[in-house]
C-alpha cells in the first residue's frame, strides 16, 4: 500500500533544505515538516522572529516561512527525535569537493551524507523513505543502502533520488513553478510505492506531467548533467566574450542572435566575469572525477574545459584591471561592488568576486567592498578560506562598508562583480565627482548603460566588447 506521508524530516537547513521544506510545508498543511541541522546558530536564525535575520536571503522566502512556521513547519537541532518521528527523511546536507586524500579537488566529499545515513540507521525504529535531496555522484544510493541495511533493528529503508533544481535568487518561484521535479526510485513494487508517496507530495501544487520518474541512477546523473550543461553555456558565451573584445563584435548581440534560434534558446547566455555558486564547479568536477574513475579520459577532459575557461575568465578580468591601471595597483584603492555570486542571494560560495579580489590583493591593491546583502564577516571569511595570506593581512588590506557611495570615494577604479539591480540606479554623476581621475569602471556583469556612463566621463570597460 502506498504510504501517506504525515511527517517529514529534512536533515540540513541550508540554501536547499530551508526553502524547499518551507514550500512543502506551505503547500501540504496536513504534513508536519521538521528541518534539522547540527548548526545551532543557523537553526536559531531560521526561528528568529525578525524575518530579515533568516540565514538565507531569497525573494519571497520570508513570507512562506511566516505562513507555515510553528504551524506545520519547525526548525530544530534535535536531529534524533525528528528522525524517529518521520515517515520520510530528506537528506539535504552539503556535498563539497573533497579537500584531502583520494579524489582531492574533484570528487564529492560524502562524509556528511554518510554520517546522516549512520545516524538514521542507529535511531530509526520504524520504516522510512530516505530521499536524496543533496546532489550526489551517480550510484550513491547503493552506498546509502548498504549502510542503512546493515542494522539489526528490522527497519526497512527505501531510497529515492530527488535532486533539487532550484536556482538561488529565484528559489521560491522555482519551487512553486518547477519546470519539472525528478524522482528516481528502485524498479520494484516497493520502490514504485515509495516513488508514488513522493509524487503525491509534489502533486499538491504541481501538474502530474511535470513530475518525472526514472530509475535512481538516471536521476542522480541527471542532476550533475543539468549543472554541467548550464555551466557549459556560460563558459561558451564567456569564451566568445574574449573574442568579441578583439574583433569589435558585441557579445550581447551575438547572444541575442544565437539565442533566437529555438534550437539554442536564449537563457544562460549572459557574458560575465565567470560563474560562481556552490554547485556548478563542484558538480562538474564531480562529473569529471566519475568519468575518470570509469577510465573515460576523453569525456573527463571535455567537461573539465568548462572549469578551465571559467577560471581564465576571472583571471583575465582581474588582469585587465591591473593592465589598465598602468600596470600596477600597488597601494591603490579598488572598489568592488557586489560580493554575492549572483544577485538576489546572500550566498558567496565560489563567487567570482573572491578570486578577483584575491588576485588584486596579490598585486598589493587595497580593496573596499560593498554588497547589499553580504556581511563583512562573510567577506573576510571567504578571503581567509583561500589561505593566500594571513588573516591579519586580509583585515589590513580589505575594508567592507555598508554605504556604496562611501565605497567609491577616492578610489582608483570600481569593479562591478554582482549584477544587483540597485547598482544601475546609483547617482553615477555624483560618484564621478568622488573618484580619482581617470575614473575607471570595470563592469564584470555588463550592468551599466555604456553610453550614459561614458558621457559622464568614466573610462568604461565591460566584458565582451
Ligand atoms: N545551493 C543550491 O543552489 C543548490 C541547488 C541544488 C542542489 N544543491 C545541493 O543541495 C545540497 C545542500 O546544499 P546547500 O546549498 O543547501 O548547502 P548548505 O551548506 O547551505 O547546507 C547544508 C546544511 O547541512 C548541515 N549538515 C551537515 N551535516 C549534517 C548532519 N549530519 N546533521 C544535520 N545537519 C547537517 C550543515 O550544517 C548545513 O547547514 C548540496 O548537495 C548541493 O549540491 C544546492
CSV table of C-alpha atoms and ligand atoms in Angstrom, one decimal:
chain,number,residue,atom,x,y,z
A,1,UNK,CA,0.0,0.0,0.0
A,2,UNK,CA,1.2,3.5,-0.8
A,3,UNK,CA,2.4,5.3,2.3
A,4,UNK,CA,0.6,8.5,3.0
A,5,UNK,CA,3.2,10.8,4.4
A,6,UNK,CA,2.3,12.6,7.6
A,7,UNK,CA,5.7,13.5,9.0
A,8,UNK,CA,8.7,14.7,7.1
A,9,UNK,CA,12.2,15.4,8.5
A,10,UNK,CA,14.8,17.2,6.5
A,11,UNK,CA,18.5,16.9,7.6
A,12,UNK,CA,20.3,20.1,6.6
A,13,UNK,CA,18.8,23.6,6.9
A,14,UNK,CA,20.8,25.3,4.2
A,15,UNK,CA,20.1,27.0,0.9
A,16,UNK,CA,18.2,24.0,-0.3
A,17,UNK,CA,16.7,22.4,2.9
A,18,UNK,CA,15.3,25.7,4.2
A,19,UNK,CA,13.5,26.9,1.1
A,20,UNK,CA,12.3,23.5,-0.2
A,21,UNK,CA,10.9,22.4,3.1
A,22,UNK,CA,9.2,25.8,3.7
A,23,UNK,CA,7.5,25.4,0.3
A,24,UNK,CA,6.5,21.8,1.0
A,25,UNK,CA,5.1,22.8,4.4
A,26,UNK,CA,3.2,25.7,2.9
A,27,UNK,CA,1.7,23.6,0.2
A,28,UNK,CA,0.9,20.5,2.3
A,29,UNK,CA,-0.7,21.8,5.6
A,30,UNK,CA,-1.5,18.3,6.7
A,31,UNK,CA,2.1,17.2,6.8
A,32,UNK,CA,4.4,18.1,9.7
A,33,UNK,CA,7.8,19.2,8.4
A,34,UNK,CA,10.8,19.5,10.7
A,35,UNK,CA,14.1,20.8,9.3
A,36,UNK,CA,17.0,19.9,11.5
A,37,UNK,CA,20.7,20.9,11.5
A,38,UNK,CA,23.7,20.5,13.7
A,39,UNK,CA,24.5,24.2,13.3
A,40,UNK,CA,22.6,25.8,16.2
A,41,UNK,CA,23.1,29.4,15.1
A,42,UNK,CA,21.6,28.5,11.7
A,43,UNK,CA,18.6,27.0,13.4
A,44,UNK,CA,18.2,29.9,15.7
A,45,UNK,CA,18.3,32.2,12.7
A,46,UNK,CA,15.5,30.2,11.0
A,47,UNK,CA,13.5,30.6,14.2
A,48,UNK,CA,14.2,34.3,14.5
A,49,UNK,CA,11.1,36.5,15.0
A,50,UNK,CA,12.8,39.1,12.8
A,51,UNK,CA,12.4,37.6,9.3
A,52,UNK,CA,15.2,39.8,7.9
A,53,UNK,CA,17.6,37.6,10.0
A,54,UNK,CA,16.7,34.3,8.3
A,55,UNK,CA,20.1,32.7,7.3
A,56,UNK,CA,19.1,32.5,3.6
A,57,UNK,CA,18.1,35.6,1.7
A,58,UNK,CA,15.7,34.7,-1.1
A,59,UNK,CA,12.9,36.9,-2.6
A,60,UNK,CA,9.6,35.6,-1.2
A,61,UNK,CA,11.1,33.2,1.3
A,62,UNK,CA,10.3,35.2,4.5
A,63,UNK,CA,6.6,35.3,3.6
A,64,UNK,CA,6.5,31.5,3.0
A,65,UNK,CA,8.3,30.9,6.3
A,66,UNK,CA,6.0,33.2,8.2
A,67,UNK,CA,2.9,31.4,6.8
A,68,UNK,CA,4.0,27.9,8.0
A,69,UNK,CA,6.5,28.3,10.8
A,70,UNK,CA,5.4,26.8,14.1
A,71,UNK,CA,2.2,25.6,12.4
A,72,UNK,CA,3.4,22.6,10.4
A,73,UNK,CA,7.0,23.8,9.8
A,74,UNK,CA,9.6,23.5,12.5
A,75,UNK,CA,13.3,24.2,12.7
A,76,UNK,CA,15.3,22.3,15.3
A,77,UNK,CA,18.7,20.9,16.4
A,78,UNK,CA,17.1,17.8,17.8
A,79,UNK,CA,18.1,15.5,14.8
A,80,UNK,CA,17.3,12.2,16.6
A,81,UNK,CA,13.7,13.0,17.6
A,82,UNK,CA,13.0,14.3,14.1
A,83,UNK,CA,14.4,11.1,12.5
A,84,UNK,CA,12.4,8.9,14.9
A,85,UNK,CA,9.1,10.7,14.2
A,86,UNK,CA,9.4,10.9,10.4
A,87,UNK,CA,8.0,8.7,7.7
A,88,UNK,CA,10.1,10.3,5.1
A,89,UNK,CA,13.6,11.8,5.6
A,90,UNK,CA,15.2,14.2,3.1
A,91,UNK,CA,18.9,14.4,3.2
A,92,UNK,CA,19.9,17.9,2.2
A,93,UNK,CA,23.4,18.3,3.7
A,94,UNK,CA,26.4,19.8,1.9
A,95,UNK,CA,28.4,17.7,-0.5
A,96,UNK,CA,31.5,19.9,-1.1
A,97,UNK,CA,34.5,18.9,-3.2
A,98,UNK,CA,37.0,16.8,-1.3
A,99,UNK,CA,40.0,18.7,0.1
A,100,UNK,CA,42.0,15.7,1.1
A,101,UNK,CA,43.0,12.2,0.1
A,102,UNK,CA,41.8,10.3,-3.0
A,103,UNK,CA,39.9,12.5,-5.3
A,104,UNK,CA,41.1,15.6,-3.6
A,105,UNK,CA,40.0,18.7,-5.5
A,106,UNK,CA,37.5,16.8,-7.6
A,107,UNK,CA,35.4,14.1,-6.0
A,108,UNK,CA,32.4,15.0,-3.8
A,109,UNK,CA,33.1,14.6,-0.1
A,110,UNK,CA,30.3,12.3,1.1
A,111,UNK,CA,31.2,12.3,4.7
A,112,UNK,CA,28.2,14.4,5.7
A,113,UNK,CA,25.9,12.1,3.8
A,114,UNK,CA,27.4,9.0,5.4
A,115,UNK,CA,27.1,10.5,8.8
A,116,UNK,CA,23.4,11.1,8.2
A,117,UNK,CA,22.9,7.6,7.0
A,118,UNK,CA,24.6,6.1,10.0
A,119,UNK,CA,22.6,8.3,12.4
A,120,UNK,CA,19.3,7.3,10.7
A,121,UNK,CA,20.3,3.6,10.8
A,122,UNK,CA,21.2,4.0,14.5
A,123,UNK,CA,18.0,5.6,15.8
A,124,UNK,CA,15.2,4.6,13.4
A,125,UNK,CA,12.6,2.3,14.8
A,126,UNK,CA,10.0,2.3,12.0
A,127,UNK,CA,10.3,2.0,8.2
A,128,UNK,CA,11.4,5.1,6.4
A,129,UNK,CA,11.6,6.5,2.9
A,130,UNK,CA,15.0,8.2,2.5
A,131,UNK,CA,15.2,11.0,-0.1
A,132,UNK,CA,18.5,12.1,-1.5
A,133,UNK,CA,18.0,15.8,-2.0
A,134,UNK,CA,21.7,16.7,-1.9
A,135,UNK,CA,23.5,16.5,-5.3
A,136,UNK,CA,25.3,13.2,-5.3
A,137,UNK,CA,27.6,11.1,-7.5
A,138,UNK,CA,25.8,8.5,-9.6
A,139,UNK,CA,25.4,5.3,-7.6
A,140,UNK,CA,25.5,6.9,-4.1
A,141,UNK,CA,22.1,5.3,-3.3
A,142,UNK,CA,23.9,2.0,-3.4
A,143,UNK,CA,26.3,3.1,-0.7
A,144,UNK,CA,23.5,4.5,1.4
A,145,UNK,CA,21.5,1.3,1.1
A,146,UNK,CA,24.5,-0.7,2.3
A,147,UNK,CA,24.8,1.4,5.4
A,148,UNK,CA,21.1,1.5,6.2
A,149,UNK,CA,20.6,-2.2,5.6
A,150,UNK,CA,23.3,-3.2,7.9
A,151,UNK,CA,21.4,-2.5,11.1
A,152,UNK,CA,19.8,-5.2,13.2
A,153,UNK,CA,16.6,-3.4,14.0
A,154,UNK,CA,14.3,-4.9,11.3
A,155,UNK,CA,13.6,-1.5,9.8
A,156,UNK,CA,13.1,-1.2,6.1
A,157,UNK,CA,14.5,1.7,4.1
A,158,UNK,CA,13.5,2.8,0.6
A,159,UNK,CA,15.9,5.2,-1.1
A,160,UNK,CA,14.7,7.8,-3.6
A,161,UNK,CA,16.8,10.3,-5.6
A,162,UNK,CA,15.1,13.7,-5.8
A,163,UNK,CA,17.7,16.2,-6.9
A,164,UNK,CA,16.9,19.9,-6.5
A,165,UNK,CA,16.9,22.2,-9.5
A,166,UNK,CA,16.1,25.5,-7.8
A,167,UNK,CA,18.4,28.4,-8.6
A,168,UNK,CA,19.4,30.7,-5.7
A,169,UNK,CA,17.9,34.1,-6.1
A,170,UNK,CA,14.7,32.6,-7.6
A,171,UNK,CA,14.3,29.6,-5.3
A,172,UNK,CA,10.7,30.2,-4.2
A,173,UNK,CA,9.4,30.7,-7.7
A,174,UNK,CA,11.5,27.8,-9.0
A,175,UNK,CA,10.0,25.6,-6.3
A,176,UNK,CA,6.4,26.7,-6.7
A,177,UNK,CA,6.5,26.7,-10.5
A,178,UNK,CA,9.1,24.0,-11.2
A,179,UNK,CA,9.6,23.1,-14.9
A,180,UNK,CA,9.9,19.5,-13.6
A,181,UNK,CA,10.5,17.5,-10.5
A,182,UNK,CA,12.7,14.4,-10.9
A,183,UNK,CA,12.2,11.4,-8.7
A,184,UNK,CA,14.4,8.3,-9.1
A,185,UNK,CA,13.3,5.1,-7.4
A,186,UNK,CA,14.2,1.5,-7.4
A,187,UNK,CA,12.4,-0.5,-10.1
A,188,UNK,CA,10.4,-2.9,-7.8
A,189,UNK,CA,7.0,-3.0,-6.2
A,190,UNK,CA,8.3,-1.4,-3.0
A,191,UNK,CA,10.4,1.1,-5.0
A,192,UNK,CA,7.3,2.2,-7.0
A,193,UNK,CA,5.3,2.7,-3.9
A,194,UNK,CA,8.0,4.8,-2.3
A,195,UNK,CA,8.2,6.9,-5.5
A,196,UNK,CA,4.4,7.4,-5.5
A,197,UNK,CA,4.5,8.7,-1.9
A,198,UNK,CA,6.8,11.5,-3.0
A,199,UNK,CA,4.9,12.1,-6.3
A,200,UNK,CA,1.8,12.6,-4.1
A,201,UNK,CA,3.6,15.4,-2.1
A,202,UNK,CA,4.6,17.4,-5.2
A,203,UNK,CA,1.2,16.8,-6.8
A,204,UNK,CA,-0.2,19.1,-4.1
A,205,UNK,CA,0.9,22.0,-6.2
A,206,UNK,CA,2.5,20.8,-9.5
A,207,UNK,CA,0.7,19.3,-12.5
A,208,UNK,CA,1.3,15.5,-12.7
A,209,UNK,CA,3.1,15.8,-16.1
A,210,UNK,CA,5.8,17.9,-14.6
A,211,UNK,CA,6.7,15.1,-12.1
A,212,UNK,CA,9.2,12.8,-13.9
A,213,UNK,CA,10.0,9.4,-12.5
A,214,UNK,CA,13.1,7.5,-13.6
A,215,UNK,CA,15.4,4.8,-12.1
A,216,UNK,CA,17.7,6.0,-9.3
A,217,UNK,CA,20.9,6.2,-11.4
A,218,UNK,CA,19.4,8.3,-14.2
A,219,UNK,CA,18.1,10.7,-11.5
A,220,UNK,CA,21.4,11.0,-9.8
A,221,UNK,CA,23.3,11.5,-13.0
A,222,UNK,CA,20.7,14.0,-14.4
A,223,UNK,CA,21.4,16.5,-11.7
A,224,UNK,CA,25.1,16.6,-12.4
A,225,UNK,CA,24.4,16.7,-16.1
A,226,UNK,CA,21.9,19.6,-15.7
A,227,UNK,CA,24.5,21.7,-13.9
A,228,UNK,CA,27.2,20.8,-16.4
A,229,UNK,CA,25.0,21.8,-19.3
A,230,UNK,CA,24.1,25.1,-17.7
A,231,UNK,CA,27.7,25.9,-16.8
A,232,UNK,CA,28.8,24.9,-20.3
A,233,UNK,CA,26.5,27.6,-21.8
A,234,UNK,CA,28.1,30.2,-19.5
A,235,UNK,CA,31.6,29.2,-20.4
A,236,UNK,CA,30.8,29.0,-24.1
A,237,UNK,CA,29.5,32.6,-24.1
A,238,UNK,CA,32.3,33.8,-21.9
A,239,UNK,CA,34.9,32.2,-24.2
A,240,UNK,CA,33.3,34.2,-27.0
A,241,UNK,CA,33.3,37.4,-25.0
A,242,UNK,CA,37.1,37.5,-25.2
A,243,UNK,CA,36.9,37.0,-29.0
A,244,UNK,CA,34.3,39.8,-29.2
A,245,UNK,CA,36.7,42.2,-27.4
A,246,UNK,CA,39.3,41.8,-30.1
A,247,UNK,CA,37.0,41.7,-33.1
A,248,UNK,CA,34.6,44.6,-32.3
A,249,UNK,CA,31.7,42.2,-32.1
A,250,UNK,CA,29.3,42.7,-29.2
A,251,UNK,CA,28.7,39.7,-27.1
A,252,UNK,CA,25.1,40.7,-26.2
A,253,UNK,CA,24.3,41.0,-29.9
A,254,UNK,CA,25.9,37.6,-30.6
A,255,UNK,CA,23.9,36.1,-27.7
A,256,UNK,CA,20.7,37.6,-29.0
A,257,UNK,CA,21.4,36.4,-32.5
A,258,UNK,CA,22.1,32.8,-31.5
A,259,UNK,CA,19.6,32.7,-28.6
A,260,UNK,CA,16.7,33.5,-31.0
A,261,UNK,CA,17.4,30.1,-32.6
A,262,UNK,CA,14.9,27.9,-30.9
A,263,UNK,CA,17.3,25.0,-31.0
A,264,UNK,CA,19.7,27.0,-28.8
A,265,UNK,CA,17.3,29.2,-26.7
A,266,UNK,CA,18.1,32.5,-25.0
A,267,UNK,CA,18.7,31.6,-21.4
A,268,UNK,CA,22.1,31.5,-19.7
A,269,UNK,CA,23.8,33.4,-22.5
A,270,UNK,CA,24.8,36.5,-20.5
A,271,UNK,CA,28.5,37.0,-20.6
A,272,UNK,CA,30.1,37.8,-17.2
A,273,UNK,CA,33.2,37.7,-15.1
A,274,UNK,CA,32.5,33.9,-14.6
A,275,UNK,CA,30.1,31.7,-12.9
A,276,UNK,CA,30.2,31.1,-9.2
A,277,UNK,CA,27.9,29.5,-6.6
A,278,UNK,CA,28.3,26.3,-4.6
A,279,UNK,CA,27.2,23.9,-7.3
A,280,UNK,CA,28.5,24.4,-10.8
A,281,UNK,CA,32.2,23.9,-10.2
A,282,UNK,CA,31.8,21.2,-7.6
A,283,UNK,CA,29.3,19.2,-9.7
A,284,UNK,CA,31.3,19.4,-12.9
A,285,UNK,CA,34.5,18.4,-11.0
A,286,UNK,CA,32.5,15.5,-9.7
A,287,UNK,CA,31.4,14.5,-13.2
A,288,UNK,CA,35.0,14.8,-14.4
A,289,UNK,CA,36.1,12.6,-11.5
A,290,UNK,CA,33.4,10.0,-12.1
A,291,UNK,CA,34.3,9.8,-15.8
A,292,UNK,CA,38.0,9.4,-14.9
A,293,UNK,CA,37.1,6.6,-12.4
A,294,UNK,CA,35.5,4.7,-15.2
A,295,UNK,CA,38.5,5.3,-17.4
A,296,UNK,CA,36.7,7.8,-19.7
A,297,UNK,CA,39.6,10.3,-20.1
A,298,UNK,CA,38.1,12.0,-23.2
A,299,UNK,CA,34.8,12.5,-21.5
A,300,UNK,CA,36.6,13.9,-18.4
A,301,UNK,CA,38.7,16.3,-20.4
A,302,UNK,CA,35.7,17.6,-22.4
A,303,UNK,CA,33.8,18.6,-19.2
A,304,UNK,CA,36.9,19.9,-17.4
A,305,UNK,CA,37.3,22.6,-20.1
A,306,UNK,CA,34.2,24.4,-18.7
A,307,UNK,CA,36.1,25.0,-15.4
A,308,UNK,CA,39.3,26.0,-17.2
A,309,UNK,CA,37.5,28.7,-19.2
A,310,UNK,CA,35.7,29.9,-16.1
A,311,UNK,CA,39.0,30.3,-14.2
A,312,UNK,CA,40.5,32.0,-17.2
A,313,UNK,CA,37.6,34.5,-17.3
A,314,UNK,CA,38.0,35.6,-13.7
A,315,UNK,CA,41.8,35.9,-14.0
A,316,UNK,CA,41.7,37.9,-17.3
A,317,UNK,CA,39.2,40.3,-15.8
A,318,UNK,CA,41.5,41.0,-12.8
A,319,UNK,CA,44.5,41.2,-15.2
A,320,UNK,CA,42.6,43.8,-17.3
A,321,UNK,CA,42.2,46.0,-14.2
A,322,UNK,CA,45.9,45.8,-13.4
A,323,UNK,CA,47.0,46.4,-17.0
A,324,UNK,CA,44.6,49.3,-17.5
A,325,UNK,CA,45.7,51.0,-14.2
A,326,UNK,CA,49.1,51.5,-15.8
A,327,UNK,CA,50.3,48.0,-14.9
A,328,UNK,CA,50.2,48.5,-11.2
A,329,UNK,CA,47.5,48.6,-8.5
A,330,UNK,CA,50.0,48.5,-5.6
A,331,UNK,CA,48.7,50.8,-2.9
A,332,UNK,CA,45.7,51.8,-5.0
A,333,UNK,CA,42.2,51.7,-3.7
A,334,UNK,CA,39.9,49.4,-5.8
A,335,UNK,CA,36.2,49.4,-5.0
A,336,UNK,CA,34.3,46.1,-5.5
A,337,UNK,CA,30.6,46.5,-5.9
A,338,UNK,CA,28.9,43.1,-5.3
A,339,UNK,CA,30.3,40.1,-3.5
A,340,UNK,CA,27.4,37.6,-3.8
A,341,UNK,CA,27.9,35.1,-6.6
A,342,UNK,CA,24.8,36.5,-8.3
A,343,UNK,CA,22.0,39.0,-7.5
A,344,UNK,CA,19.2,38.3,-5.0
A,345,UNK,CA,21.1,36.0,-2.8
A,346,UNK,CA,23.5,36.4,0.2
A,347,UNK,CA,25.4,33.3,-0.9
A,348,UNK,CA,29.0,34.0,-1.7
A,349,UNK,CA,30.3,30.4,-2.2
A,350,UNK,CA,32.8,30.3,-5.2
A,351,UNK,CA,31.8,33.9,-6.1
A,352,UNK,CA,34.0,35.4,-8.9
A,353,UNK,CA,34.4,38.4,-6.6
A,354,UNK,CA,36.5,36.3,-4.2
A,355,UNK,CA,39.0,35.4,-6.9
A,356,UNK,CA,39.2,38.8,-8.5
A,357,UNK,CA,39.8,40.4,-5.1
A,358,UNK,CA,42.4,37.8,-4.2
A,359,UNK,CA,44.3,38.4,-7.5
A,360,UNK,CA,44.2,42.2,-6.9
A,361,UNK,CA,45.4,41.7,-3.3
A,362,UNK,CA,48.4,39.7,-4.6
A,363,UNK,CA,49.1,42.8,-6.7
A,364,UNK,CA,49.1,44.8,-3.4
A,365,UNK,CA,45.8,46.7,-4.0
A,366,UNK,CA,43.7,48.0,-1.2
A,367,UNK,CA,40.2,46.7,-1.6
A,368,UNK,CA,36.9,48.2,-0.4
A,369,UNK,CA,33.8,46.1,-0.8
A,370,UNK,CA,30.1,46.9,-0.7
A,371,UNK,CA,27.4,44.3,-1.2
A,372,UNK,CA,23.7,44.9,-0.3
A,373,UNK,CA,23.3,41.5,1.4
A,374,UNK,CA,26.7,40.1,2.4
A,375,UNK,CA,28.2,40.8,5.8
A,376,UNK,CA,31.8,41.9,6.5
A,377,UNK,CA,32.4,38.7,8.4
A,378,UNK,CA,31.4,36.6,5.4
A,379,UNK,CA,33.6,38.6,3.0
A,380,UNK,CA,36.7,38.3,5.3
A,381,UNK,CA,35.9,34.6,5.9
A,382,UNK,CA,35.8,33.9,2.1
A,383,UNK,CA,39.3,35.5,1.7
A,384,UNK,CA,40.7,33.7,4.7
A,385,UNK,CA,39.4,30.4,3.4
A,386,UNK,CA,41.7,30.8,0.3
A,387,UNK,CA,44.7,30.8,2.7
A,388,UNK,CA,46.6,33.1,0.3
A,389,UNK,CA,47.7,35.4,3.1
A,390,UNK,CA,47.3,35.8,6.8
A,391,UNK,CA,44.0,36.8,8.4
A,392,UNK,CA,45.6,40.0,9.7
A,393,UNK,CA,46.8,40.9,6.2
A,394,UNK,CA,43.3,40.4,4.8
A,395,UNK,CA,42.0,42.7,7.5
A,396,UNK,CA,44.7,45.3,6.8
A,397,UNK,CA,44.0,45.4,3.1
A,398,UNK,CA,40.3,44.9,2.9
A,399,UNK,CA,37.6,47.3,4.1
A,400,UNK,CA,34.0,46.5,4.0
A,401,UNK,CA,31.5,49.3,4.1
A,402,UNK,CA,27.7,49.5,4.1
A,403,UNK,CA,27.4,52.6,2.0
A,404,UNK,CA,28.0,52.2,-1.7
A,405,UNK,CA,28.9,55.9,-2.2
A,406,UNK,CA,31.4,55.8,0.5
A,407,UNK,CA,32.9,52.7,-1.0
A,408,UNK,CA,33.6,54.7,-4.2
A,409,UNK,CA,35.2,57.7,-2.5
A,410,UNK,CA,38.8,58.3,-3.5
A,411,UNK,CA,39.0,55.1,-5.5
A,412,UNK,CA,41.2,54.4,-8.4
A,413,UNK,CA,38.8,52.0,-10.0
A,414,UNK,CA,35.3,50.5,-9.5
A,415,UNK,CA,34.8,46.8,-10.4
A,416,UNK,CA,31.2,45.6,-10.6
A,417,UNK,CA,31.1,41.9,-9.7
A,418,UNK,CA,27.5,41.1,-8.9
A,419,UNK,CA,24.5,42.2,-11.1
A,420,UNK,CA,22.5,43.7,-8.3
A,421,UNK,CA,19.8,45.8,-9.9
A,422,UNK,CA,20.2,48.7,-7.5
A,423,UNK,CA,23.7,49.4,-8.9
A,424,UNK,CA,22.1,50.6,-12.1
A,425,UNK,CA,20.2,53.3,-10.2
A,426,UNK,CA,23.1,54.9,-8.4
A,427,UNK,CA,23.9,58.5,-8.9
A,428,UNK,CA,26.9,57.9,-11.2
A,429,UNK,CA,27.3,61.5,-11.8
A,430,UNK,CA,27.8,62.1,-8.1
A,431,UNK,CA,30.1,59.1,-7.9
A,432,UNK,CA,32.2,60.5,-10.8
A,433,UNK,CA,33.0,63.6,-8.7
A,434,UNK,CA,34.3,61.5,-5.8
A,435,UNK,CA,36.8,59.2,-7.6
A,436,UNK,CA,40.3,59.6,-8.8
A,437,UNK,CA,40.7,60.6,-12.5
A,438,UNK,CA,40.9,58.9,-14.9
A,439,UNK,CA,37.8,57.4,-13.5
A,440,UNK,CA,37.7,53.7,-14.3
A,441,UNK,CA,34.8,51.3,-14.2
A,442,UNK,CA,35.3,47.6,-14.9
A,443,UNK,CA,31.9,46.0,-15.4
A,444,UNK,CA,32.1,42.3,-14.9
A,445,UNK,CA,28.3,41.9,-15.4
A,446,UNK,CA,27.6,44.2,-18.3
A,447,UNK,CA,25.2,46.0,-16.0
A,448,UNK,CA,25.6,49.7,-16.7
A,449,UNK,CA,24.5,51.7,-19.6
A,450,UNK,CA,27.7,52.2,-21.5
A,451,UNK,CA,26.7,55.4,-23.3
A,452,UNK,CA,25.4,57.1,-20.2
A,453,UNK,CA,28.5,56.1,-18.1
A,454,UNK,CA,30.9,57.2,-20.8
A,455,UNK,CA,29.1,60.5,-21.2
A,456,UNK,CA,29.7,61.2,-17.5
A,457,UNK,CA,33.4,60.9,-18.2
A,458,UNK,CA,34.2,57.4,-16.9
A,459,UNK,CA,36.6,55.1,-18.7
A,460,UNK,CA,34.3,52.1,-19.0
A,461,UNK,CA,35.4,48.6,-19.7
A,462,UNK,CA,32.9,45.7,-19.8
A,463,UNK,CA,33.3,42.1,-20.6
A,464,UNK,CA,32.5,41.2,-24.2
A,465,UNK,CA,33.1,44.3,-26.2
B,1,LIG,N1,22.6,25.8,-3.1
B,1,LIG,C1,21.9,25.5,-4.3
B,1,LIG,O1,21.6,26.3,-5.1
B,1,LIG,C2,21.7,24.0,-4.6
B,1,LIG,C3,20.8,23.7,-5.6
B,1,LIG,C4,20.5,22.4,-5.9
B,1,LIG,C5,21.2,21.4,-5.1
B,1,LIG,N2,22.0,21.7,-4.2
B,1,LIG,C6,22.7,20.6,-3.4
B,1,LIG,O2,22.0,20.5,-2.1
B,1,LIG,C7,22.9,20.1,-1.1
B,1,LIG,C8,22.8,21.1,0.0
B,1,LIG,O3,23.3,22.4,-0.5
B,1,LIG,P1,23.1,23.7,0.4
B,1,LIG,O4,23.5,24.8,-0.6
B,1,LIG,O5,21.7,23.8,1.0
B,1,LIG,O6,24.2,23.5,1.5
B,1,LIG,P2,24.4,24.3,2.9
B,1,LIG,O7,25.8,24.2,3.2
B,1,LIG,O8,23.8,25.6,2.7
B,1,LIG,O9,23.5,23.5,3.9
B,1,LIG,C9,23.8,22.2,4.4
B,1,LIG,C10,23.5,22.1,5.8
B,1,LIG,O10,23.6,20.8,6.3
B,1,LIG,C11,24.0,20.8,7.6
B,1,LIG,N3,24.6,19.5,8.0
B,1,LIG,C12,25.7,18.8,7.5
B,1,LIG,N4,25.8,17.6,8.1
B,1,LIG,C13,24.7,17.5,8.9
B,1,LIG,C14,24.3,16.4,9.8
B,1,LIG,N5,25.0,15.3,9.9
B,1,LIG,N6,23.2,16.6,10.5
B,1,LIG,C15,22.5,17.8,10.4
B,1,LIG,N7,22.8,18.8,9.6
B,1,LIG,C16,23.9,18.6,8.9
B,1,LIG,C17,25.1,21.9,7.7
B,1,LIG,O11,25.2,22.3,9.0
B,1,LIG,C18,24.4,22.9,6.8
B,1,LIG,O12,23.7,23.9,7.5
B,1,LIG,C19,24.2,20.0,-1.8
B,1,LIG,O13,24.4,18.7,-2.1
B,1,LIG,C20,24.1,20.8,-3.0
B,1,LIG,O14,24.9,20.4,-4.0
B,1,LIG,C21,22.3,23.0,-3.8
